[in-house]
PDB file of C-alpha atoms in Angstrom:
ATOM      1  CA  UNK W  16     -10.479  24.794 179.531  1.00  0.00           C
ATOM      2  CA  UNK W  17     -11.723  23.937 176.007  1.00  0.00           C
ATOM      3  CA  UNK W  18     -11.422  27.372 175.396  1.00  0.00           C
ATOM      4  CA  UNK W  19      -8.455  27.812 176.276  1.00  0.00           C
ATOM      5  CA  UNK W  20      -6.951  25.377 173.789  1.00  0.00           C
ATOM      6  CA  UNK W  21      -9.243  26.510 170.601  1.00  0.00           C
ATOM      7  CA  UNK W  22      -7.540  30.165 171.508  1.00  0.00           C
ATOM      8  CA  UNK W  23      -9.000  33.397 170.818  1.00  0.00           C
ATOM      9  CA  UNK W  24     -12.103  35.090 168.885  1.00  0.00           C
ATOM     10  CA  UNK W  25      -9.632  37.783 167.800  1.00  0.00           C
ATOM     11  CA  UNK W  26      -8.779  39.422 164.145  1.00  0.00           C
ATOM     12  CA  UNK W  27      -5.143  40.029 163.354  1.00  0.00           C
ATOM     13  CA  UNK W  28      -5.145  42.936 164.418  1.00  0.00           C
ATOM     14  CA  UNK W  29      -6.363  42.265 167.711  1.00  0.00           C
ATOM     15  CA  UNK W  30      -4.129  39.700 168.113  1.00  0.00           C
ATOM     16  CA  UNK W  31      -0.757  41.974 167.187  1.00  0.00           C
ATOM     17  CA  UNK W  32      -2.512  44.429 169.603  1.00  0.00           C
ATOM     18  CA  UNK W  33      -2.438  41.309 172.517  1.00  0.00           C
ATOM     19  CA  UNK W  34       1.068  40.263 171.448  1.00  0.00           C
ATOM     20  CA  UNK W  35       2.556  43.579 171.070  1.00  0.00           C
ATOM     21  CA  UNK W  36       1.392  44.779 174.938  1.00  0.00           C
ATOM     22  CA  UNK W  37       2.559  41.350 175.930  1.00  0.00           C
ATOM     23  CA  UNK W  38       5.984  41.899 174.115  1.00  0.00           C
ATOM     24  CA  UNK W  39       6.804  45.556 175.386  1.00  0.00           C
ATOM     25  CA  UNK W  40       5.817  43.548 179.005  1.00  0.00           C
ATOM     26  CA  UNK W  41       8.585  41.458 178.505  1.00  0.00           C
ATOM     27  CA  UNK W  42      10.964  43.897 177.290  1.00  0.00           C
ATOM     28  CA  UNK W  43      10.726  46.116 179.902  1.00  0.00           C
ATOM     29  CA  UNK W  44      11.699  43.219 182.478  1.00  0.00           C
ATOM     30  CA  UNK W  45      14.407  42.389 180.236  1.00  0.00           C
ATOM     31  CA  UNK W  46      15.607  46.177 179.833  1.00  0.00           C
ATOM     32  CA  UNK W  47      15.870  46.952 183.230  1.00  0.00           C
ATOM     33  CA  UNK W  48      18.265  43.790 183.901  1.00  0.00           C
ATOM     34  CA  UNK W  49      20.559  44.857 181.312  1.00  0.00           C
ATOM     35  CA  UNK W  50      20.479  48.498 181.879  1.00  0.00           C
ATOM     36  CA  UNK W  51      21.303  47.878 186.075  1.00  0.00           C
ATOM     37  CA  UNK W  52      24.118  44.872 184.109  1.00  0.00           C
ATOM     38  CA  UNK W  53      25.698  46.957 181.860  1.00  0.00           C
ATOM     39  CA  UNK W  54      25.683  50.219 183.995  1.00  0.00           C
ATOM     40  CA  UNK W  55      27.423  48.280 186.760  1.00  0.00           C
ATOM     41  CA  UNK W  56      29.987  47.075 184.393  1.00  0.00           C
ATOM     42  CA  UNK W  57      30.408  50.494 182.928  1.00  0.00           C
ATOM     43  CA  UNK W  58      32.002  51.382 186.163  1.00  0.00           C
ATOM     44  CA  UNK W  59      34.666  48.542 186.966  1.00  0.00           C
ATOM     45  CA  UNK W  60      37.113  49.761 184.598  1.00  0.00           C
ATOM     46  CA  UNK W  61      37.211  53.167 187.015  1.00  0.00           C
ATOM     47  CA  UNK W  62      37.706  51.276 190.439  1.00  0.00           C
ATOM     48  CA  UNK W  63      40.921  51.010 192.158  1.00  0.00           C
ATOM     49  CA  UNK W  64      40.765  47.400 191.793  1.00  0.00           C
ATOM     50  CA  UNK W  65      40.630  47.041 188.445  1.00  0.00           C
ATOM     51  CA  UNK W  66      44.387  47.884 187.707  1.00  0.00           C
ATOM     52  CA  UNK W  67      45.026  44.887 189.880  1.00  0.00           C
ATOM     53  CA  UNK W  68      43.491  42.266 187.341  1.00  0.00           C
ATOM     54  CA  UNK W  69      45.667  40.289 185.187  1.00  0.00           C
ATOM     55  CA  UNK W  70      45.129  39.912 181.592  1.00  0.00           C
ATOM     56  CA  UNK W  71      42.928  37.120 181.248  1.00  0.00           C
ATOM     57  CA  UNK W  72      40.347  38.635 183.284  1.00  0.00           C
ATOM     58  CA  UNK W  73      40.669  42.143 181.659  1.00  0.00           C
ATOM     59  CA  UNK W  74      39.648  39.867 178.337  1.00  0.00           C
ATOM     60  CA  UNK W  75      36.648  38.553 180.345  1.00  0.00           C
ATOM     61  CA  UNK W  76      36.005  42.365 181.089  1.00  0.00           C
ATOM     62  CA  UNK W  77      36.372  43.398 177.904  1.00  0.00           C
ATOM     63  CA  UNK W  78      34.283  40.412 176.343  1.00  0.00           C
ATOM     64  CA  UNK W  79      31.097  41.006 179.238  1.00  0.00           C
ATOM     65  CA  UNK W  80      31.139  44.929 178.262  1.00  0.00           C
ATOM     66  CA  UNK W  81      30.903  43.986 174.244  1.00  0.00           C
ATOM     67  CA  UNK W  82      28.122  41.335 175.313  1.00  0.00           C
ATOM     68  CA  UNK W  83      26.579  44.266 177.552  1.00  0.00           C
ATOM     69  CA  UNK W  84      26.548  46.479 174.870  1.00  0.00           C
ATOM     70  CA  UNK W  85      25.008  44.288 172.035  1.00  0.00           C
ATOM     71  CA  UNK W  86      22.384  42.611 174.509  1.00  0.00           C
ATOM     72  CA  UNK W  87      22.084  46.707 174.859  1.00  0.00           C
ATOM     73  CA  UNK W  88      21.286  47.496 171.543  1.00  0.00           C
ATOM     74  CA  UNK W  89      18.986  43.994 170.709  1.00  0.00           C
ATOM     75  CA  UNK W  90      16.482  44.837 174.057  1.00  0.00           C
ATOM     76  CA  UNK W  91      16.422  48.686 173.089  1.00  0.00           C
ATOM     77  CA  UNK W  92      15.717  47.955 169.407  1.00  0.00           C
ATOM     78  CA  UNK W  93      12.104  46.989 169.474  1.00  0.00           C
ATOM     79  CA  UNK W  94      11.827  50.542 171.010  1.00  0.00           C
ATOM     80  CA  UNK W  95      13.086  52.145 167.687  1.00  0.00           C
ATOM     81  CA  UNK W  96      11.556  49.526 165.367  1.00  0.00           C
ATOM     82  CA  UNK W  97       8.563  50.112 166.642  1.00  0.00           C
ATOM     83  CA  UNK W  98       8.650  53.706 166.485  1.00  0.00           C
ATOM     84  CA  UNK W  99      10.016  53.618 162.740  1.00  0.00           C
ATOM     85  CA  UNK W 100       7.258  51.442 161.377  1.00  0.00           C
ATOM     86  CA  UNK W 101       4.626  52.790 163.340  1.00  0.00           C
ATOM     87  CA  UNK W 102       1.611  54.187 161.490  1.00  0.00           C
ATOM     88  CA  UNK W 103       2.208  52.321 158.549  1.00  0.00           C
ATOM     89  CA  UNK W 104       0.155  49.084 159.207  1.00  0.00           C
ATOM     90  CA  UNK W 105       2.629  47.053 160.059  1.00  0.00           C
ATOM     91  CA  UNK W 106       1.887  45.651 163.374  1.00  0.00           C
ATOM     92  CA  UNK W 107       1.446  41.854 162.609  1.00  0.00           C
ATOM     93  CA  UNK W 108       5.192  42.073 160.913  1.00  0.00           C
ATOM     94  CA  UNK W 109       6.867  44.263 163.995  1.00  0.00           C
ATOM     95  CA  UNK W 110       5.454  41.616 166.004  1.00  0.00           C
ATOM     96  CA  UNK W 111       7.287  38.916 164.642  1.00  0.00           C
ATOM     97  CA  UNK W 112      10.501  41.028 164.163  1.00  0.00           C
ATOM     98  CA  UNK W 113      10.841  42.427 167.466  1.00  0.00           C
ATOM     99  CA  UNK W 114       9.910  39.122 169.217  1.00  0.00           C
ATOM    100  CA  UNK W 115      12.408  37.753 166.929  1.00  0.00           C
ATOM    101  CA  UNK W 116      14.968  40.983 168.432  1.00  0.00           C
ATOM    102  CA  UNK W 117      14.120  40.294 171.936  1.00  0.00           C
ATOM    103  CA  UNK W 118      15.246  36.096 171.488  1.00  0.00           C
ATOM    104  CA  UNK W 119      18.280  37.334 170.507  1.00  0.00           C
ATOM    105  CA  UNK W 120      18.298  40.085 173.132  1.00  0.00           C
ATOM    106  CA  UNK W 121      18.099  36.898 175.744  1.00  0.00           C
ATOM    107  CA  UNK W 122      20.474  34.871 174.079  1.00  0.00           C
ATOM    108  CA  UNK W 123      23.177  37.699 174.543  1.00  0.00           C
ATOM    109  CA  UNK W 124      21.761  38.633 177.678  1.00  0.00           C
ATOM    110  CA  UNK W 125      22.801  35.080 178.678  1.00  0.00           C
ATOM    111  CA  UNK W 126      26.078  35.161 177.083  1.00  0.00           C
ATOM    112  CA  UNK W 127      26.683  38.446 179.394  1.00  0.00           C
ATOM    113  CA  UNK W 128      25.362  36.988 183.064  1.00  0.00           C
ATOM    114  CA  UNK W 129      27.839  33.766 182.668  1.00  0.00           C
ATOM    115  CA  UNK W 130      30.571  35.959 181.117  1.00  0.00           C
ATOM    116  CA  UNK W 131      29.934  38.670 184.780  1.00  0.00           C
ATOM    117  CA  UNK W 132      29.833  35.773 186.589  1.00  0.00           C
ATOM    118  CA  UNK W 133      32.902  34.072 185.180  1.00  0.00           C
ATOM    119  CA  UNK W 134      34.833  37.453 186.143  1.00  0.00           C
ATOM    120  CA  UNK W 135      33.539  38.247 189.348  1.00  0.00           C
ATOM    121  CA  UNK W 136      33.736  34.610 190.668  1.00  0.00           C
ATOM    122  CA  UNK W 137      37.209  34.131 189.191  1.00  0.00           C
ATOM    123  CA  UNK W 138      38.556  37.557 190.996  1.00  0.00           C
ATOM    124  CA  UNK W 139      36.564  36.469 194.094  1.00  0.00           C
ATOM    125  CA  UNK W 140      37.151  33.344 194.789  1.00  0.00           C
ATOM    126  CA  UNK W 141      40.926  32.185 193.134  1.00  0.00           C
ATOM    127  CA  UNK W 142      39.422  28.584 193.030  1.00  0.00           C
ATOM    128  CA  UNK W 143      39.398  25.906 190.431  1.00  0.00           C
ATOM    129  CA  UNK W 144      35.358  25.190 191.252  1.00  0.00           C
ATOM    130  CA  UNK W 145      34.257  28.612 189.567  1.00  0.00           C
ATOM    131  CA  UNK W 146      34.037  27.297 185.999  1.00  0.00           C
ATOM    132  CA  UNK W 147      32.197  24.148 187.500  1.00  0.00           C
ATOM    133  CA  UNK W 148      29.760  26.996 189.656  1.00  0.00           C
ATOM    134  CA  UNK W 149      29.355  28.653 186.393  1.00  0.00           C
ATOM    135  CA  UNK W 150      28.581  25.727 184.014  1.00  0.00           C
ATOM    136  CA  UNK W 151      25.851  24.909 186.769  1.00  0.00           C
ATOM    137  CA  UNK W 152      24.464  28.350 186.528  1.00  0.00           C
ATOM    138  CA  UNK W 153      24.767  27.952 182.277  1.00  0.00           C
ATOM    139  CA  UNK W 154      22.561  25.025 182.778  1.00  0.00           C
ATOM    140  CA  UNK W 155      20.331  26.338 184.796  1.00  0.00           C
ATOM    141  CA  UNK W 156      19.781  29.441 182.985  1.00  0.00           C
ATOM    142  CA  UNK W 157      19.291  27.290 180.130  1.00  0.00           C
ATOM    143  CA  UNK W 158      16.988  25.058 181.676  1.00  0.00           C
ATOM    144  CA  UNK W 159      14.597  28.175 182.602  1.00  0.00           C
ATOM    145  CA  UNK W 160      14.802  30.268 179.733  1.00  0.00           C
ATOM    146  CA  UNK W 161      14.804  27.735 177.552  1.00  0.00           C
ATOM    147  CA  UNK W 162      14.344  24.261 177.799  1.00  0.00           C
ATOM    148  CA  UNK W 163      11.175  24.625 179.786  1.00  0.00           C
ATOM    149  CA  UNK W 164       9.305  26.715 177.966  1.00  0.00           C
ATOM    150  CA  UNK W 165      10.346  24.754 174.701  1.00  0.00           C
ATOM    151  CA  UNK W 166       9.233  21.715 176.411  1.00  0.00           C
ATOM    152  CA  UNK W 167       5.426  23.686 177.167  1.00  0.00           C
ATOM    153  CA  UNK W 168       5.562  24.829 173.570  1.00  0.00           C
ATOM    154  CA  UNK W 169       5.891  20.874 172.374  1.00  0.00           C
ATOM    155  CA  UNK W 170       4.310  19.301 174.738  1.00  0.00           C
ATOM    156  CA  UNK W 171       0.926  21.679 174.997  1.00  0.00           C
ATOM    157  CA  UNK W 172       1.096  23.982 171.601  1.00  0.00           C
ATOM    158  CA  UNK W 173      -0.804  23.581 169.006  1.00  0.00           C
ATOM    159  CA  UNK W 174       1.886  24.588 166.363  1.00  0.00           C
TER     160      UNK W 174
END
């Protein structure tokens, strides 16, 4: 376990190498959410149901698809970053920048779960509880993806 807390016998190199296949790990998890997310919201607008929604939830609709479409573009970037800067011994820095691309990724992919959920419990249900359901479900997304592991990073990190 001492080890384990003095951390590798890597060079830089070797450790972008680590952190890069660890990254695109993550990513890949992340994509695939979004992708089945954004694909399903894609197709709302053409159901017969959807003419049926009043105007406050066709601004929810509106506002998850945007969301969808930016937490989109911030989990498909590293894919293009990296393929830009690769070759040019840049690996330490695309590191940083794409890890830095796939926070924000989760930050918007939050932003688009509550904002689906908000919609599809408020057409579903018709009850005063959903924003209290879907504060919960803020929190608790919160308190997964990002209290905890701040917590681990403070309480056992080294930096």
């Amino acid at each position: 376990m001492n080890a384990e807390r003095h951390g590798r016998d890597e060079s830089q190199e070797e450790r972008a190498d680590r952190r890069w296949a660890e990254l695109l790990q993550e990513v890949r998890v992340a994509q695939t959410g979004v992708q089945v997310l954004f694909g399903f919201l894609l197709t709302v607008a053409f159901t017969p149901r959807f003419a049926t929604l009043g105007d406050t939830d066709r601004i929810i609709y509106v506002i998850t698809v945007v969301l969808g479409a930016a937490t989109t573009g911030a989990l498909i970037g590293p894919v293009s970053f990296h393929r830009i800067v690769t070759g040019r011994r840049l690996k330490p820095e695309t590191v940083v920048w794409v890890s830095r691309l796939t926070l924000v990724g989760v930050v918007l992919l939050l932003a688009t779960v509550v904002s689906a959920l908000l919609l599809i419990l408020r057409v579903t249900l018709h009850n005063a509880a959903v924003p209290w359901v879907v504060v919960g479900l803020l929190v608790w997304f919160l308190l997964c993806w990002f209290a905890l592991p701040g917590w681990a990073r403070v309480r056992y990190g080294k930096d």
